[in-house]
PDB file of C-alpha atoms in Angstrom:
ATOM      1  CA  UNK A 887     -31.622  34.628-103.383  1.00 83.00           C
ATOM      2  CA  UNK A 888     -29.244  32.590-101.733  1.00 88.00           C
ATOM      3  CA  UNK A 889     -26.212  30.648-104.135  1.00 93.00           C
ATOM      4  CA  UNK A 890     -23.354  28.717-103.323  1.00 95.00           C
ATOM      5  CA  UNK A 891     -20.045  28.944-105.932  1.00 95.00           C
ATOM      6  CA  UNK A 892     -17.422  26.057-105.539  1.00 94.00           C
ATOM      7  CA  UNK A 893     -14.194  25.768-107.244  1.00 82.00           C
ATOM      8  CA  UNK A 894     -13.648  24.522-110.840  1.00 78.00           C
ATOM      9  CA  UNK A 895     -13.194  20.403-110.902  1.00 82.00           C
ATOM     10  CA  UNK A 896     -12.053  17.743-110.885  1.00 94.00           C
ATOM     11  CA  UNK A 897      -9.311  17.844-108.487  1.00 95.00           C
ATOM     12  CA  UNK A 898      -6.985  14.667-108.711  1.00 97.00           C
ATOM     13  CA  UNK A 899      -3.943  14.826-105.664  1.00 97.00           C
ATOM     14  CA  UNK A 900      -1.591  12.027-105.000  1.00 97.00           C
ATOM     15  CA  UNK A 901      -1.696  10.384-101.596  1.00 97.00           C
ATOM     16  CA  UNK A 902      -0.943  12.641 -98.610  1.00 97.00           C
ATOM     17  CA  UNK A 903      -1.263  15.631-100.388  1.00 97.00           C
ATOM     18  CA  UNK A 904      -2.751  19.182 -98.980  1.00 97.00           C
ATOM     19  CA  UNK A 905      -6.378  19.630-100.199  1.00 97.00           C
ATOM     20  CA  UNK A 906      -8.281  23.056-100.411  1.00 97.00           C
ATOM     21  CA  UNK A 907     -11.718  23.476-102.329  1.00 97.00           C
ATOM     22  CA  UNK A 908     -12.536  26.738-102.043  1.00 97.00           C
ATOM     23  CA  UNK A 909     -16.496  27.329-101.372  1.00 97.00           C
ATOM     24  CA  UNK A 910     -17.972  30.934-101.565  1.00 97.00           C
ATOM     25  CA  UNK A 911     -21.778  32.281-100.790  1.00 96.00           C
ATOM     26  CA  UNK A 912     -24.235  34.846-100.835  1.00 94.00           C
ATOM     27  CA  UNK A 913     -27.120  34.895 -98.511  1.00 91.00           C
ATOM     28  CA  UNK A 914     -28.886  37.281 -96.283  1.00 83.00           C
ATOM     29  CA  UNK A 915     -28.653  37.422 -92.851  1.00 81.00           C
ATOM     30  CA  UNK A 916     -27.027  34.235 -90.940  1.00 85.00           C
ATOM     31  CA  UNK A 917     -27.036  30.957 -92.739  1.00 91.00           C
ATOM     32  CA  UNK A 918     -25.287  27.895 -91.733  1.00 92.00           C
ATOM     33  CA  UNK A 919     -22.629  26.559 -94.204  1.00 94.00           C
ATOM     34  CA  UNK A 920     -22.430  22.809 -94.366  1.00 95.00           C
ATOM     35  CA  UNK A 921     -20.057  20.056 -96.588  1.00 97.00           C
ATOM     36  CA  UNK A 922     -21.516  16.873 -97.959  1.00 96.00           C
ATOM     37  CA  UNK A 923     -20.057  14.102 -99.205  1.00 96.00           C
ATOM     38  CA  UNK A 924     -21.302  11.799-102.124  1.00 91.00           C
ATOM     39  CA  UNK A 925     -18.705   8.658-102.475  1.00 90.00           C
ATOM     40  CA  UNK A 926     -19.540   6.364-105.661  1.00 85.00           C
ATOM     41  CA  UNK A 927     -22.909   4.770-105.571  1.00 78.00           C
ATOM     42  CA  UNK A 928     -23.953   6.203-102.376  1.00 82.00           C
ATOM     43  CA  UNK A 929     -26.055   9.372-100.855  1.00 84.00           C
ATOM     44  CA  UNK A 930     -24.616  12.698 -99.318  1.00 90.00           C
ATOM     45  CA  UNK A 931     -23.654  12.346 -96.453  1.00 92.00           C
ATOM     46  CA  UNK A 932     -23.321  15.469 -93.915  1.00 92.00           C
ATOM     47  CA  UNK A 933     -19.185  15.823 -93.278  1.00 96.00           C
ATOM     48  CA  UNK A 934     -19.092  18.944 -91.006  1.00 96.00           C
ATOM     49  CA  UNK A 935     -21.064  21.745 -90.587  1.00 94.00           C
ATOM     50  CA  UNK A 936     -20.627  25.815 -89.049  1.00 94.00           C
ATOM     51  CA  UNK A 937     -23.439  27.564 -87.733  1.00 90.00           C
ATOM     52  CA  UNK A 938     -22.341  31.169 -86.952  1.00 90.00           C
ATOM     53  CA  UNK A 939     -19.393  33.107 -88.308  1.00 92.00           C
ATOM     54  CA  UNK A 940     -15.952  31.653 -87.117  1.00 95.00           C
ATOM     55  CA  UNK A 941     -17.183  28.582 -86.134  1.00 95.00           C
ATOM     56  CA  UNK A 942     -14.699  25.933 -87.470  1.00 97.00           C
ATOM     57  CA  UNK A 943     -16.474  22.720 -88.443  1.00 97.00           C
ATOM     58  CA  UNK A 944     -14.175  19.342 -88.476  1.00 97.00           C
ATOM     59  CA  UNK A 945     -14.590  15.865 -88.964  1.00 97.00           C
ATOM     60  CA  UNK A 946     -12.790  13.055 -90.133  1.00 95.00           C
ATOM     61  CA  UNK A 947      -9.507  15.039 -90.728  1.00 97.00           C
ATOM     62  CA  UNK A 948     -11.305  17.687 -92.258  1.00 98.00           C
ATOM     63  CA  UNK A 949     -11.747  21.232 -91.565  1.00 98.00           C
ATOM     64  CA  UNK A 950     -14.168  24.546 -92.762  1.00 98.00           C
ATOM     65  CA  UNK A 951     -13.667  28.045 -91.270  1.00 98.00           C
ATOM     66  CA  UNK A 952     -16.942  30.174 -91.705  1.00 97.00           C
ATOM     67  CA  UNK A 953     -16.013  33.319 -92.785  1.00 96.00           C
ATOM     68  CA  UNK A 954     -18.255  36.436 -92.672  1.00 93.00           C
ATOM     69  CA  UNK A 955     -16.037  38.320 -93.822  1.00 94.00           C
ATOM     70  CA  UNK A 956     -15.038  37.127 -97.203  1.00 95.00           C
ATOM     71  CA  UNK A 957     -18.477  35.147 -97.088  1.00 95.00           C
ATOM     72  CA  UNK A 958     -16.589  31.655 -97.800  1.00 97.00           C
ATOM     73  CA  UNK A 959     -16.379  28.245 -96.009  1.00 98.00           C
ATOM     74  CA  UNK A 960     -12.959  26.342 -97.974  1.00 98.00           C
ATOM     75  CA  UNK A 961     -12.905  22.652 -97.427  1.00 98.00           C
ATOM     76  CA  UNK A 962      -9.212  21.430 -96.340  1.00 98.00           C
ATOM     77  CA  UNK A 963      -7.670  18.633 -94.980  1.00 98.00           C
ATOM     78  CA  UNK A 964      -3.536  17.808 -94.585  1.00 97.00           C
ATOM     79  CA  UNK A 965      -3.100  14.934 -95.956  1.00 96.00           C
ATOM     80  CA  UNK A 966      -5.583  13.345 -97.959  1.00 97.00           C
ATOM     81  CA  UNK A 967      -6.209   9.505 -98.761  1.00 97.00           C
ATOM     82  CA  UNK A 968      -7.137   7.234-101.867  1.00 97.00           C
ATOM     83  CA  UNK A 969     -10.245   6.313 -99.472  1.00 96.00           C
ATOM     84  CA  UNK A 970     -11.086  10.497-100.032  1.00 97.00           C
ATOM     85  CA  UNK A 971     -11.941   9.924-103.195  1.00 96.00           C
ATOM     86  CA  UNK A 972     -15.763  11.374-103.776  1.00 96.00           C
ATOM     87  CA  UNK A 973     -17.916  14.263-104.391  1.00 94.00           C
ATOM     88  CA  UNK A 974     -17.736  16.999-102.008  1.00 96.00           C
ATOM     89  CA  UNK A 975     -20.543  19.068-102.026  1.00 96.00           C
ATOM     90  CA  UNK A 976     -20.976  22.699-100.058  1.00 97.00           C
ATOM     91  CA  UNK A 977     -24.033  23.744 -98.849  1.00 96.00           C
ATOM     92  CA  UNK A 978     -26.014  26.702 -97.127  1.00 93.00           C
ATOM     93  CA  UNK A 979     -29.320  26.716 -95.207  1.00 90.00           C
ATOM     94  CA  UNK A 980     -30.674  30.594 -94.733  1.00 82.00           C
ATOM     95  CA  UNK A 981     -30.888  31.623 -91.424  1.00 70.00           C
ATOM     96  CA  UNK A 982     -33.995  32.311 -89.253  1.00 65.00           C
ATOM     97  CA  UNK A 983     -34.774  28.370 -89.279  1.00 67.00           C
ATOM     98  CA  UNK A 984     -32.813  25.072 -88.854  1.00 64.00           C
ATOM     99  CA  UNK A 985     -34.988  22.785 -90.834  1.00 72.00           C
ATOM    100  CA  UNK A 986     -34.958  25.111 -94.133  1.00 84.00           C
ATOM    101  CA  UNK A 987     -34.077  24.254 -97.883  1.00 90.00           C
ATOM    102  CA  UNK A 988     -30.374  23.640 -98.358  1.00 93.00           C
ATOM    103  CA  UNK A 989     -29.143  25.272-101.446  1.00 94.00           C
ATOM    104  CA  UNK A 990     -26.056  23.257-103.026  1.00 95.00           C
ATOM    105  CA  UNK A 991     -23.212  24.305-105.130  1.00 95.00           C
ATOM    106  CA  UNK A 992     -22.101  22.328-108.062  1.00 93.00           C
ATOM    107  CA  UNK A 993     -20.083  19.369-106.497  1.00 94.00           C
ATOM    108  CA  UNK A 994     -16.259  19.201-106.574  1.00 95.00           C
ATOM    109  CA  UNK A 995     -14.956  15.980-108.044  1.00 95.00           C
ATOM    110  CA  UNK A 996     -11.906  14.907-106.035  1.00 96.00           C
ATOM    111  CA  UNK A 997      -9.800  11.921-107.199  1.00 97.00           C
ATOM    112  CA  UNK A 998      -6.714  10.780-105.009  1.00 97.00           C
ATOM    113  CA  UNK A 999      -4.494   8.717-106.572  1.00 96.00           C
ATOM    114  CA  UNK A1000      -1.663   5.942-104.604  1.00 95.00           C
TER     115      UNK A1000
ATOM    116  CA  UNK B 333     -26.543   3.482 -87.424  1.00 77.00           C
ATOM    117  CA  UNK B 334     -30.693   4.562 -88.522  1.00 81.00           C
ATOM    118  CA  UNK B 335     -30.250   5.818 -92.249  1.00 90.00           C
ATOM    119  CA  UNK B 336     -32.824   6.902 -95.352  1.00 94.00           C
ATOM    120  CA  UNK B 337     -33.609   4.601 -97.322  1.00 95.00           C
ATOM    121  CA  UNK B 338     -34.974   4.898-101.178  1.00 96.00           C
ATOM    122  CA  UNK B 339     -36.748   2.394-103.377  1.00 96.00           C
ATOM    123  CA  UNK B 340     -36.775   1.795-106.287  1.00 96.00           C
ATOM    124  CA  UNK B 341     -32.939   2.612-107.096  1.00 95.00           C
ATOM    125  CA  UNK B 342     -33.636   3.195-110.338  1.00 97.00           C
ATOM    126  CA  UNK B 343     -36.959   3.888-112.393  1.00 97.00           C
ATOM    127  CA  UNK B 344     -36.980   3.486-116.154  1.00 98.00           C
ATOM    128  CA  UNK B 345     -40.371   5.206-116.962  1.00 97.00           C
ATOM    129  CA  UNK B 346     -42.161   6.231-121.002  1.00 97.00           C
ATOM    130  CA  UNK B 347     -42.755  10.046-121.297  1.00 97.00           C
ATOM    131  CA  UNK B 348     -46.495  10.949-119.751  1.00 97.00           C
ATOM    132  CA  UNK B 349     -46.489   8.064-117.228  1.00 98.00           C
ATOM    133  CA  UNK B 350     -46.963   8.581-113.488  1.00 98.00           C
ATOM    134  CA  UNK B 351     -44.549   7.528-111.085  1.00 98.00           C
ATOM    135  CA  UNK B 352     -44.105   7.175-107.206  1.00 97.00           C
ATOM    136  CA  UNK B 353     -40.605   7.642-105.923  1.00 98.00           C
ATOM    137  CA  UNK B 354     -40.621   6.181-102.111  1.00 97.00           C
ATOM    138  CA  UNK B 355     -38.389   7.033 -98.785  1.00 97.00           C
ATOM    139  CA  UNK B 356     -38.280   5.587 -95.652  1.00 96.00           C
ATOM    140  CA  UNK B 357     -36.877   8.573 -93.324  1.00 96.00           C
ATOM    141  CA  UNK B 358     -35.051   8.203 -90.307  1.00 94.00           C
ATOM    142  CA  UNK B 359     -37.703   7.209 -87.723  1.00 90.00           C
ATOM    143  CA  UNK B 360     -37.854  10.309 -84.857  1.00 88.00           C
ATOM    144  CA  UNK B 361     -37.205  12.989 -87.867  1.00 92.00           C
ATOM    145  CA  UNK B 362     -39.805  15.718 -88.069  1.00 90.00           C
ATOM    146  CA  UNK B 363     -38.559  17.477 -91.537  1.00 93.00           C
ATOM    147  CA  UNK B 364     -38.605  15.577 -94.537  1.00 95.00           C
ATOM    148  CA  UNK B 365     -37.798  16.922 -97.859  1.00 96.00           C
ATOM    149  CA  UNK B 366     -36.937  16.037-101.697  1.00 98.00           C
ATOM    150  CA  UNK B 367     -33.692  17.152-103.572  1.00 97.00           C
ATOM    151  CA  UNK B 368     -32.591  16.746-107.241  1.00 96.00           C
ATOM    152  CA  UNK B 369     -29.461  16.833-109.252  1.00 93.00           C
ATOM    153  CA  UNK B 370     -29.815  16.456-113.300  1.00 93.00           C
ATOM    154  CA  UNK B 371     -26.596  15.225-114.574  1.00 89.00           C
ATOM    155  CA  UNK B 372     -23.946  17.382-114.549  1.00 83.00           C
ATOM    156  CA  UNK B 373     -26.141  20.491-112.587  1.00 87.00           C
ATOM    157  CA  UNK B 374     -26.201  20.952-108.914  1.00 89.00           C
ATOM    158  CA  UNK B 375     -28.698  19.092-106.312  1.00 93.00           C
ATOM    159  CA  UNK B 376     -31.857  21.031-106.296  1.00 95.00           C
ATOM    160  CA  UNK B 377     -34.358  21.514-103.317  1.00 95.00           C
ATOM    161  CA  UNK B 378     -37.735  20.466-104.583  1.00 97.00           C
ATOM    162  CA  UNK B 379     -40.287  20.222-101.259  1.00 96.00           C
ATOM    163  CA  UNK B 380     -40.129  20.296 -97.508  1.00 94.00           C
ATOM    164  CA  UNK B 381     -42.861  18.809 -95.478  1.00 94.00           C
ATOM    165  CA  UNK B 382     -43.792  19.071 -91.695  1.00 90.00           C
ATOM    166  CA  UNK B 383     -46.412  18.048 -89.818  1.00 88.00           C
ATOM    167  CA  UNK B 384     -48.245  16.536 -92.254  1.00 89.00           C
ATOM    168  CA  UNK B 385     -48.326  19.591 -95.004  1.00 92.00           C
ATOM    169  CA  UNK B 386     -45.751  21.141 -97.197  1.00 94.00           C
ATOM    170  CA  UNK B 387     -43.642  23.946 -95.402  1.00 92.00           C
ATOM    171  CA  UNK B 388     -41.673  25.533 -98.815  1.00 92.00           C
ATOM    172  CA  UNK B 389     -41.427  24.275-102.237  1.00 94.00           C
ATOM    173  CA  UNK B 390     -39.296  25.508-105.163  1.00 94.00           C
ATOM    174  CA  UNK B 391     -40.531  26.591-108.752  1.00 94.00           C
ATOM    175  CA  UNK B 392     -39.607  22.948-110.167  1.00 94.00           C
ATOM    176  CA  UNK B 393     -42.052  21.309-107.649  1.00 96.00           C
ATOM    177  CA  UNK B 394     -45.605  22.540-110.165  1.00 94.00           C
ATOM    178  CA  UNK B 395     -48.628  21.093-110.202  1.00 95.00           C
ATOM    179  CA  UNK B 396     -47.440  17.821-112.111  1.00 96.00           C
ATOM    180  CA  UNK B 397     -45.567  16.916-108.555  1.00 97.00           C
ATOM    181  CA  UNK B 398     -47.176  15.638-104.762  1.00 97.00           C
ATOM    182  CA  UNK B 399     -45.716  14.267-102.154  1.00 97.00           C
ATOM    183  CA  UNK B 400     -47.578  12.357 -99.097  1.00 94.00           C
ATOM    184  CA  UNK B 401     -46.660  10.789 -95.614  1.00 92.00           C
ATOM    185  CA  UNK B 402     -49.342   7.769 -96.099  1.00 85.00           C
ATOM    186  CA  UNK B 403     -48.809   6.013 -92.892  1.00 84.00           C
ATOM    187  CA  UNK B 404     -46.186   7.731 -90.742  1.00 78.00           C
ATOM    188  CA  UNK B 405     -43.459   5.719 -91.998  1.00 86.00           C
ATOM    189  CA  UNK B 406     -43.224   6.577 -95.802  1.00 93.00           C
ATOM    190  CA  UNK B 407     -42.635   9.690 -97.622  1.00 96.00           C
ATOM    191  CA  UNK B 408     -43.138   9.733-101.434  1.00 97.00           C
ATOM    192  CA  UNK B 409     -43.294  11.852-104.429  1.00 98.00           C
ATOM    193  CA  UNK B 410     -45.326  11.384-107.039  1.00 98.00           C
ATOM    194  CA  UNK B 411     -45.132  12.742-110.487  1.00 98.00           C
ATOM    195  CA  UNK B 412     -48.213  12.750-112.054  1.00 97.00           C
ATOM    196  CA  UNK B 413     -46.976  12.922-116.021  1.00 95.00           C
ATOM    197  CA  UNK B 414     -43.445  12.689-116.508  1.00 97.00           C
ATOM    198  CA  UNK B 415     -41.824  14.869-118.627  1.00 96.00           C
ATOM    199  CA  UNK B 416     -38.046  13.833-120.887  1.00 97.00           C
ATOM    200  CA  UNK B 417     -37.010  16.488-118.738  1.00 96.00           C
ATOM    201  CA  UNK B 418     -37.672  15.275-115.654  1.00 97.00           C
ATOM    202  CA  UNK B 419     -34.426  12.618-115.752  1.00 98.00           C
ATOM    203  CA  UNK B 420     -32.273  12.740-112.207  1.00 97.00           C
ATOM    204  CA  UNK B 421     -31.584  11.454-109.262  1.00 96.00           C
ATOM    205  CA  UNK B 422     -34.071  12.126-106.622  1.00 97.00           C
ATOM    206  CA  UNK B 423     -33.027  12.533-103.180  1.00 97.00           C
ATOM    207  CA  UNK B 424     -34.809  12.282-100.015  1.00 97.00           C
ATOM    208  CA  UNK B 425     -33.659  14.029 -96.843  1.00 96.00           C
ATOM    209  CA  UNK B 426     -34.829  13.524 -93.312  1.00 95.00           C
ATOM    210  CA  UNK B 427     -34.012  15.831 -90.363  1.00 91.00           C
ATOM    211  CA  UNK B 428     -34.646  17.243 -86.577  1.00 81.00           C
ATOM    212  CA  UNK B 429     -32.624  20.031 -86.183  1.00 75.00           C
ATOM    213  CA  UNK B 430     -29.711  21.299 -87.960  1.00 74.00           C
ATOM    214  CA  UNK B 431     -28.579  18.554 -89.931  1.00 84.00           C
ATOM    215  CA  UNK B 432     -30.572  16.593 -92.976  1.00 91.00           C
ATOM    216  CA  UNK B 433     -29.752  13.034 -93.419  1.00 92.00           C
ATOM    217  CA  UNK B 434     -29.520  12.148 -97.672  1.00 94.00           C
ATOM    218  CA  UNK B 435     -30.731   8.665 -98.601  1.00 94.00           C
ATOM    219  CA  UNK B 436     -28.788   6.836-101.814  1.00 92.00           C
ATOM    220  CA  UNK B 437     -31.341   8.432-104.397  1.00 95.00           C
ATOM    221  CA  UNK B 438     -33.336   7.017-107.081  1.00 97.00           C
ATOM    222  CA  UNK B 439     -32.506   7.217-110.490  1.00 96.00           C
ATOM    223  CA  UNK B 440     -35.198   8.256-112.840  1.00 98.00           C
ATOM    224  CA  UNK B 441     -35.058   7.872-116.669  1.00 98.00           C
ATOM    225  CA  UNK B 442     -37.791   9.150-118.411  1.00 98.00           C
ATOM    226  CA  UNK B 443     -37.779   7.706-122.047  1.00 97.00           C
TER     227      UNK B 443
END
């Protein structure tokens, strides 16, 4: 079945730091690769999102590369801010649909400090 | 900005007691569904529902779990006899196309 591997946490990164979490999957055939984010006391919210191998998703300062090839999707951004400070979840929906089950890896904890 | 919405935010509930976790979805999705994460373990899909009947579930969603569009605007799940194990936040999901909107979650404790 389908499974989604994130890096080890928590991360904790002073102020305008470089962040990479690295996200790896296995699925069959196409899925679309997808990062949430969960900040304290609130719901995930969808932060970019790649639907077909080397599409680069972005938002917010943030960026994802899916890649086929070494079947990952790393989170980065340049320079990261205390207001970054949440849960970042990856995510994969199998392909053949776009309103299927999303299958989650285990959250990254990211702390930024001043 | 239209957003999910989840009541209660958190349910305190004794061991065999039925509960009825409620989610207002965004208002022209078509795809609704219910995700958990136990504390400390990943978010888990648990049901999908379209057009009025469930579309996939996952092993967790037995026969102790429902979920029902009463009136167009509401989507709950029900547990019919909660289990210790059944502690987590519940998570409803909306969607159209690619992307699923999360609402805040509810907490459930099961004492």
């Amino acid at each position: 079945g389908n499974s989604v591997t994130q890096m080890e946490g928590p991360v904790t990164l002073s102020e305008e730091a470089f962040l990479t979490i690295n996200c790896t999957y296995t699925a069959t055939g196409y899925p679309s690769l997808f990062w949430y984010v969960q900040y304290p006391g609130e719901g995930l919210q969808l932060l970019l999102k790649a639907t077909k191998a080397d599409d680069k998703g972005s938002n917010k300062g943030f960026e994802a590369t899916y890649r086929k090839e070494t079947t990952s999707f790393h989170l980065e951004k340049g320079s990261v801010q205390v207001s970054d400070s949440a849960v970042y979840f990856c995510a994969l929906r199998g392909g053949g649909t776009s309103y299927g089950k999303l299958t989650f890896g285990q959250g990254t904890i990211l702390t930024v400090h001043p | 900005e239209p957003e999910v919405t989840q009541t209660p935010s958190h349910q305190v509930t004794q061991m065999g007691q039925e509960v009825i976790l409620r989610c207002v979805p965004i208002s022209n999705h078509l795809y609704f569904y219910w995700y958990r994460q136990i504390l400390g373990q990943k978010v888990e899909f648990l049901v999908s529902f379209y057009n009025n009947e469930i579309s996939e579930k996952s092993e967790i969603f037995d026969d102790q779990f429902s979920v029902e569009r009463p009136d167009g605007s509401n989507f709950t799940l029900k547990i019919r006899s909660t289990k210790l194990e059944d502690s987590a936040m519940y998570f409803c999901a909306s969607g159209w196309s690619y992307e699923q909107y999360f609402g805040p979650g509810t907490r459930l404790t099961v004492t």
